[in-house]
Amino acid sequence: MDKSNRATVLAGNWKMNKTASEASELIKELIPAIEGANCDVVICVPYTSLDVAARLCKGTNISVGAQNCHYEESGAFTGEVSVTMLIESGVTHVIVGHSERRQYFGETDITVNLRARKAVSKGLIAIICVGELLEEREAGITEDVLSRQVKAALSDMTQEDMEHVIIAYEPVWAIGTGKTATSQQAGEACRFIRGIVEELFNADVAKSLTIQYGGSMNPSNAEELLAQEHVDGGLIGGASLKASDFKSLVDAASK
Ligand code: PEP
């Protein structure tokens, strides 16, 4: 399958790291380091750094993302942030359904779908995370889990909505553990996800969908993972916090 009809997107997920002043320092290092990138680059920073990130990245090739959003427009949802608030802060992307949110904050397939639909309805790009637990892989049910998560996340989405969707395949056992999926495992899972999307929509939607791999991607394994036919970039945690490492990944994704 030809990769040229879809974008390669390298997105950093900073998680709960970097104060606003630390974010400013890292972004000032990143801007010149990756100005020649031949792929889309996004940094998903904590809410408190959105403002500084949007200001510094304006006019550069770096887009700014958030790590979550709420599905209601406004109201009594203490601690939550709406899509409209994110857009006004200069955000263009938002991670939805990261496994850490599913694991620690009660995120379910249903709320992932609500958040993703709200984000795309307002024009944000939703980076929807799916992935199996180690015990699910060992029990041989990886495809069942991916199928359930992808179908639930994309439920009630239209073909137009899909232009604002990226799926990140992130095997939970590979996130922040230093254990990476083999390039074959990553490639097969991303191919499987593309097949589900084709089943739900059609071949054109499937072909143009960006599917990232995420899970301990680093400068030494990135090239092989990104060379997989169905892997169109990465969602990067740890290695997005150091300008030199992130630059290496951007270089690998730019080939
Ligand atoms: C992530 O948080 O999405 C992630 C992939 O983390 P790491 O690269 O640290 O495994």
mmCIF file of C-alpha atoms and ligand atoms in Angstrom:
data_model
loop_
_atom_site.group_PDB
_atom_site.id
_atom_site.type_symbol
_atom_site.label_atom_id
_atom_site.label_comp_id
_atom_site.label_asym_id
_atom_site.label_seq_id
_atom_site.Cartn_x
_atom_site.Cartn_y
_atom_site.Cartn_z
ATOM 1 C CA MET A 1 0.000 0.000 0.000
ATOM 2 C CA ASP A 2 1.283 3.423 -0.961
ATOM 3 C CA LYS A 3 1.964 5.650 2.059
ATOM 4 C CA SER A 4 1.965 8.834 0.002
ATOM 5 C CA ASN A 5 -1.754 9.513 0.408
ATOM 6 C CA ARG A 6 -1.503 9.951 4.160
ATOM 7 C CA ALA A 7 0.432 12.204 6.496
ATOM 8 C CA THR A 8 3.308 10.973 8.618
ATOM 9 C CA VAL A 9 2.811 12.539 12.035
ATOM 10 C CA LEU A 10 5.286 12.509 14.871
ATOM 11 C CA ALA A 11 3.661 13.622 18.104
ATOM 12 C CA GLY A 12 5.324 14.109 21.465
ATOM 13 C CA ASN A 13 3.261 13.309 24.542
ATOM 14 C CA TRP A 14 4.917 15.190 27.355
ATOM 15 C CA LYS A 15 2.505 13.717 29.935
ATOM 16 C CA MET A 16 2.781 15.508 33.328
ATOM 17 C CA ASN A 17 6.269 16.850 32.669
ATOM 18 C CA LYS A 18 7.754 20.336 32.306
ATOM 19 C CA THR A 19 6.591 23.504 33.983
ATOM 20 C CA ALA A 20 5.758 26.381 31.659
ATOM 21 C CA SER A 21 9.278 27.806 31.964
ATOM 22 C CA GLU A 22 10.859 24.400 31.333
ATOM 23 C CA ALA A 23 8.532 23.942 28.363
ATOM 24 C CA SER A 24 9.674 27.261 26.966
ATOM 25 C CA GLU A 25 13.327 26.167 27.151
ATOM 26 C CA LEU A 26 12.668 22.828 25.450
ATOM 27 C CA ILE A 27 10.575 24.401 22.682
ATOM 28 C CA LYS A 28 13.281 26.981 21.986
ATOM 29 C CA GLU A 29 15.707 24.078 21.474
ATOM 30 C CA LEU A 30 13.244 22.121 19.350
ATOM 31 C CA ILE A 31 12.301 24.860 16.906
ATOM 32 C CA PRO A 32 15.674 25.173 15.133
ATOM 33 C CA ALA A 33 16.420 21.449 15.540
ATOM 34 C CA ILE A 34 13.418 20.287 13.555
ATOM 35 C CA GLU A 35 12.761 23.145 11.167
ATOM 36 C CA GLY A 36 13.700 20.945 8.196
ATOM 37 C CA ALA A 37 11.288 18.132 9.103
ATOM 38 C CA ASN A 38 9.598 16.350 6.256
ATOM 39 C CA CYS A 39 6.729 15.116 8.415
ATOM 40 C CA ASP A 40 4.082 16.731 10.608
ATOM 41 C CA VAL A 41 5.300 17.457 14.132
ATOM 42 C CA VAL A 42 3.072 17.956 17.169
ATOM 43 C CA ILE A 43 3.903 18.508 20.833
ATOM 44 C CA CYS A 44 1.163 17.595 23.302
ATOM 45 C CA VAL A 45 2.022 19.547 26.425
ATOM 46 C CA PRO A 46 0.332 19.933 29.843
ATOM 47 C CA TYR A 47 -2.494 22.494 29.999
ATOM 48 C CA THR A 48 -0.284 24.940 31.892
ATOM 49 C CA SER A 49 2.184 25.056 28.989
ATOM 50 C CA LEU A 50 -0.342 25.395 26.145
ATOM 51 C CA ASP A 51 -0.169 29.148 26.107
ATOM 52 C CA VAL A 52 3.616 29.404 25.947
ATOM 53 C CA ALA A 53 3.792 26.529 23.456
ATOM 54 C CA ALA A 54 1.244 28.140 21.133
ATOM 55 C CA ARG A 55 3.044 31.468 21.306
ATOM 56 C CA LEU A 56 6.494 30.040 20.602
ATOM 57 C CA CYS A 57 5.332 27.606 17.895
ATOM 58 C CA LYS A 58 3.302 30.170 15.950
ATOM 59 C CA GLY A 59 4.759 30.428 12.437
ATOM 60 C CA THR A 60 6.919 27.302 12.899
ATOM 61 C CA ASN A 61 6.355 23.747 11.662
ATOM 62 C CA ILE A 62 5.376 22.559 15.156
ATOM 63 C CA SER A 63 1.698 22.151 16.038
ATOM 64 C CA VAL A 64 0.482 22.196 19.600
ATOM 65 C CA GLY A 65 -1.724 19.537 21.147
ATOM 66 C CA ALA A 66 -3.399 18.847 24.480
ATOM 67 C CA GLN A 67 -3.529 15.507 26.260
ATOM 68 C CA ASN A 68 -7.271 15.316 26.893
ATOM 69 C CA CYS A 69 -10.493 17.281 26.424
ATOM 70 C CA HIS A 70 -14.008 17.153 27.809
ATOM 71 C CA TYR A 71 -17.042 16.362 25.681
ATOM 72 C CA GLU A 72 -19.378 19.003 27.072
ATOM 73 C CA GLU A 73 -19.223 22.610 25.935
ATOM 74 C CA SER A 74 -19.069 24.116 29.431
ATOM 75 C CA GLY A 75 -20.540 23.696 32.888
ATOM 76 C CA ALA A 76 -20.060 22.019 36.236
ATOM 77 C CA PHE A 77 -17.175 19.691 35.385
ATOM 78 C CA THR A 78 -14.515 20.658 37.895
ATOM 79 C CA GLY A 79 -11.010 20.070 36.644
ATOM 80 C CA GLU A 80 -12.005 19.529 33.022
ATOM 81 C CA VAL A 81 -11.108 21.589 29.942
ATOM 82 C CA SER A 82 -13.369 22.069 26.926
ATOM 83 C CA VAL A 83 -12.466 21.809 23.263
ATOM 84 C CA THR A 84 -13.380 25.471 22.750
ATOM 85 C CA MET A 85 -10.965 26.457 25.527
ATOM 86 C CA LEU A 86 -8.224 24.431 23.834
ATOM 87 C CA ILE A 87 -8.878 25.998 20.454
ATOM 88 C CA GLU A 88 -8.705 29.476 21.937
ATOM 89 C CA SER A 89 -5.323 28.507 23.435
ATOM 90 C CA GLY A 90 -3.980 27.726 19.962
ATOM 91 C CA VAL A 91 -4.354 23.963 20.091
ATOM 92 C CA THR A 92 -4.898 21.962 16.889
ATOM 93 C CA HIS A 93 -4.533 18.384 18.168
ATOM 94 C CA VAL A 94 -5.691 16.466 21.231
ATOM 95 C CA ILE A 95 -4.808 13.018 22.527
ATOM 96 C CA VAL A 96 -7.895 11.019 23.474
ATOM 97 C CA GLY A 97 -8.080 7.725 25.342
ATOM 98 C CA HIS A 98 -4.431 7.384 26.274
ATOM 99 C CA SER A 99 -3.956 4.148 28.214
ATOM 100 C CA GLU A 100 -2.867 6.094 31.294
ATOM 101 C CA ARG A 101 -6.252 7.822 31.276
ATOM 102 C CA ARG A 102 -8.040 4.524 30.730
ATOM 103 C CA GLN A 103 -5.983 2.900 33.511
ATOM 104 C CA TYR A 104 -5.894 5.626 36.184
ATOM 105 C CA PHE A 105 -8.772 7.992 35.446
ATOM 106 C CA GLY A 106 -11.698 5.765 34.536
ATOM 107 C CA GLU A 107 -11.687 6.505 30.815
ATOM 108 C CA THR A 108 -13.919 4.027 28.973
ATOM 109 C CA ASP A 109 -14.570 3.202 25.332
ATOM 110 C CA ILE A 110 -17.742 5.296 25.630
ATOM 111 C CA THR A 111 -16.060 8.422 27.010
ATOM 112 C CA VAL A 112 -13.231 8.076 24.487
ATOM 113 C CA ASN A 113 -15.846 8.185 21.737
ATOM 114 C CA LEU A 114 -17.616 11.206 23.286
ATOM 115 C CA ARG A 115 -14.349 13.137 23.651
ATOM 116 C CA ALA A 116 -13.127 12.246 20.163
ATOM 117 C CA ARG A 117 -16.441 13.212 18.555
ATOM 118 C CA LYS A 118 -16.500 16.533 20.348
ATOM 119 C CA ALA A 119 -12.904 17.264 19.335
ATOM 120 C CA VAL A 120 -13.409 16.488 15.637
ATOM 121 C CA SER A 121 -16.763 18.273 15.506
ATOM 122 C CA LYS A 122 -14.908 21.478 16.406
ATOM 123 C CA GLY A 123 -12.092 20.847 13.917
ATOM 124 C CA LEU A 124 -9.388 19.539 16.237
ATOM 125 C CA ILE A 125 -7.379 16.502 15.181
ATOM 126 C CA ALA A 126 -8.087 13.733 17.682
ATOM 127 C CA ILE A 127 -5.195 11.342 18.266
ATOM 128 C CA ILE A 128 -7.168 8.339 19.502
ATOM 129 C CA CYS A 129 -5.109 5.791 21.437
ATOM 130 C CA VAL A 130 -5.875 2.083 21.376
ATOM 131 C CA GLY A 131 -3.827 -0.877 22.516
ATOM 132 C CA GLU A 132 -3.889 -4.159 24.363
ATOM 133 C CA LEU A 133 -2.631 -5.048 27.834
ATOM 134 C CA LEU A 134 0.165 -7.591 28.198
ATOM 135 C CA GLU A 135 -2.251 -10.244 29.489
ATOM 136 C CA GLU A 136 -4.520 -9.634 26.497
ATOM 137 C CA ARG A 137 -1.615 -10.122 24.085
ATOM 138 C CA GLU A 138 -0.573 -13.266 25.940
ATOM 139 C CA ALA A 139 -4.140 -14.577 25.840
ATOM 140 C CA GLY A 140 -4.143 -14.126 22.058
ATOM 141 C CA ILE A 141 -6.950 -11.553 22.058
ATOM 142 C CA THR A 142 -5.034 -8.491 20.789
ATOM 143 C CA GLU A 143 -7.173 -8.233 17.655
ATOM 144 C CA ASP A 144 -10.431 -8.559 19.621
ATOM 145 C CA VAL A 145 -9.349 -5.731 21.908
ATOM 146 C CA LEU A 146 -8.227 -3.484 19.044
ATOM 147 C CA SER A 147 -11.398 -4.167 17.117
ATOM 148 C CA ARG A 148 -13.579 -3.315 20.122
ATOM 149 C CA GLN A 149 -11.650 -0.145 20.956
ATOM 150 C CA VAL A 150 -11.485 1.152 17.371
ATOM 151 C CA LYS A 151 -15.167 0.445 16.656
ATOM 152 C CA ALA A 152 -16.236 2.099 19.907
ATOM 153 C CA ALA A 153 -13.997 5.136 19.436
ATOM 154 C CA LEU A 154 -15.228 5.748 15.884
ATOM 155 C CA SER A 155 -18.876 5.025 16.605
ATOM 156 C CA ASP A 156 -21.196 7.648 15.040
ATOM 157 C CA MET A 157 -18.335 9.346 13.220
ATOM 158 C CA THR A 158 -18.798 10.352 9.598
ATOM 159 C CA GLN A 159 -16.369 10.063 6.713
ATOM 160 C CA GLU A 160 -15.735 13.824 7.048
ATOM 161 C CA ASP A 161 -14.987 13.406 10.761
ATOM 162 C CA MET A 162 -12.340 10.842 9.830
ATOM 163 C CA GLU A 163 -10.311 13.585 8.130
ATOM 164 C CA HIS A 164 -9.681 14.818 11.685
ATOM 165 C CA VAL A 165 -8.737 11.469 13.186
ATOM 166 C CA ILE A 166 -5.361 9.873 13.812
ATOM 167 C CA ILE A 167 -5.206 6.484 15.504
ATOM 168 C CA ALA A 168 -2.232 5.683 17.722
ATOM 169 C CA TYR A 169 -1.605 1.991 18.275
ATOM 170 C CA GLU A 170 -0.003 1.832 21.699
ATOM 171 C CA PRO A 171 0.402 -1.615 23.230
ATOM 172 C CA VAL A 172 0.038 -0.839 26.932
ATOM 173 C CA TRP A 173 2.910 -3.148 27.863
ATOM 174 C CA ALA A 174 5.276 -1.045 25.750
ATOM 175 C CA ILE A 175 4.417 2.374 27.163
ATOM 176 C CA GLY A 176 7.097 3.824 29.385
ATOM 177 C CA THR A 177 8.511 0.351 30.022
ATOM 178 C CA GLY A 178 11.450 0.380 27.615
ATOM 179 C CA LYS A 179 9.862 -2.701 25.973
ATOM 180 C CA THR A 180 9.072 -1.957 22.342
ATOM 181 C CA ALA A 181 6.785 -3.967 20.127
ATOM 182 C CA THR A 182 8.804 -5.567 17.355
ATOM 183 C CA SER A 183 8.431 -3.784 14.072
ATOM 184 C CA GLN A 184 6.492 -6.818 12.859
ATOM 185 C CA GLN A 185 4.049 -6.686 15.819
ATOM 186 C CA ALA A 186 3.590 -2.930 15.329
ATOM 187 C CA GLY A 187 3.133 -3.295 11.582
ATOM 188 C CA GLU A 188 0.608 -6.119 11.924
ATOM 189 C CA ALA A 189 -1.465 -4.295 14.535
ATOM 190 C CA CYS A 190 -1.544 -1.110 12.441
ATOM 191 C CA ARG A 191 -2.511 -3.119 9.352
ATOM 192 C CA PHE A 192 -5.301 -4.769 11.360
ATOM 193 C CA ILE A 193 -6.575 -1.378 12.555
ATOM 194 C CA ARG A 194 -6.591 -0.093 8.969
ATOM 195 C CA GLY A 195 -8.665 -3.121 8.001
ATOM 196 C CA ILE A 196 -11.230 -2.337 10.705
ATOM 197 C CA VAL A 197 -11.472 1.243 9.457
ATOM 198 C CA GLU A 198 -12.009 -0.020 5.909
ATOM 199 C CA GLU A 199 -14.790 -2.265 7.195
ATOM 200 C CA LEU A 200 -16.411 0.641 9.078
ATOM 201 C CA PHE A 201 -16.031 3.220 6.290
ATOM 202 C CA ASN A 202 -14.359 2.367 2.981
ATOM 203 C CA ALA A 203 -10.962 1.809 1.361
ATOM 204 C CA ASP A 204 -10.340 5.515 0.718
ATOM 205 C CA VAL A 205 -10.853 6.466 4.355
ATOM 206 C CA ALA A 206 -8.627 3.567 5.450
ATOM 207 C CA LYS A 207 -5.890 4.470 2.973
ATOM 208 C CA SER A 208 -5.740 8.100 4.028
ATOM 209 C CA LEU A 209 -5.836 7.459 7.787
ATOM 210 C CA THR A 210 -2.627 8.159 9.706
ATOM 211 C CA ILE A 211 -1.906 5.321 12.136
ATOM 212 C CA GLN A 212 0.928 5.900 14.578
ATOM 213 C CA TYR A 213 2.847 3.466 16.706
ATOM 214 C CA GLY A 214 3.581 4.414 20.312
ATOM 215 C CA GLY A 215 5.443 2.580 23.033
ATOM 216 C CA SER A 216 9.089 3.199 23.974
ATOM 217 C CA MET A 217 9.978 4.466 20.513
ATOM 218 C CA ASN A 218 13.494 5.856 20.676
ATOM 219 C CA PRO A 219 16.320 6.898 18.353
ATOM 220 C CA SER A 220 17.612 3.340 18.029
ATOM 221 C CA ASN A 221 14.355 1.581 17.110
ATOM 222 C CA ALA A 222 12.442 4.353 15.316
ATOM 223 C CA GLU A 223 13.695 3.785 11.812
ATOM 224 C CA GLU A 224 12.656 0.148 11.672
ATOM 225 C CA LEU A 225 9.241 0.818 13.225
ATOM 226 C CA LEU A 226 8.541 3.777 10.952
ATOM 227 C CA ALA A 227 9.559 1.808 7.864
ATOM 228 C CA GLN A 228 6.561 -0.505 8.344
ATOM 229 C CA GLU A 229 4.016 -0.131 5.576
ATOM 230 C CA HIS A 230 1.125 0.642 7.919
ATOM 231 C CA VAL A 231 2.995 2.752 10.498
ATOM 232 C CA ASP A 232 2.622 6.446 9.678
ATOM 233 C CA GLY A 233 4.528 8.082 12.480
ATOM 234 C CA GLY A 234 4.697 7.827 16.219
ATOM 235 C CA LEU A 235 3.293 8.983 19.522
ATOM 236 C CA ILE A 236 6.334 9.497 21.692
ATOM 237 C CA GLY A 237 6.467 9.803 25.477
ATOM 238 C CA GLY A 238 9.887 9.691 27.137
ATOM 239 C CA ALA A 239 11.922 10.455 24.028
ATOM 240 C CA SER A 240 9.932 13.630 23.346
ATOM 241 C CA LEU A 241 11.325 15.306 26.462
ATOM 242 C CA LYS A 242 14.864 15.705 25.137
ATOM 243 C CA ALA A 243 15.379 17.870 22.053
ATOM 244 C CA SER A 244 18.170 15.705 20.616
ATOM 245 C CA ASP A 245 16.150 12.475 20.946
ATOM 246 C CA PHE A 246 12.995 14.015 19.520
ATOM 247 C CA LYS A 247 15.004 15.446 16.638
ATOM 248 C CA SER A 248 16.386 11.947 15.867
ATOM 249 C CA LEU A 249 12.840 10.596 15.723
ATOM 250 C CA VAL A 250 11.690 13.468 13.517
ATOM 251 C CA ASP A 251 14.644 12.743 11.211
ATOM 252 C CA ALA A 252 13.696 9.054 11.080
ATOM 253 C CA ALA A 253 10.068 9.934 10.284
ATOM 254 C CA SER A 254 11.192 12.397 7.609
ATOM 255 C CA LYS A 255 12.892 9.710 5.460
HETATM 256 C C1 PEP B 1 3.023 7.516 25.317
HETATM 257 O O1 PEP B 1 2.942 8.073 26.406
HETATM 258 O O2 PEP B 1 2.125 7.632 24.503
HETATM 259 C C2 PEP B 1 4.222 6.717 25.041
HETATM 260 C C3 PEP B 1 4.283 6.046 23.924
HETATM 261 O O3 PEP B 1 5.221 6.751 26.001
HETATM 262 P P1 PEP B 1 6.711 6.160 25.848
HETATM 263 O O4 PEP B 1 7.234 6.589 24.503
HETATM 264 O O5 PEP B 1 7.459 6.755 26.988
HETATM 265 O O6 PEP B 1 6.593 4.671 25.937
#
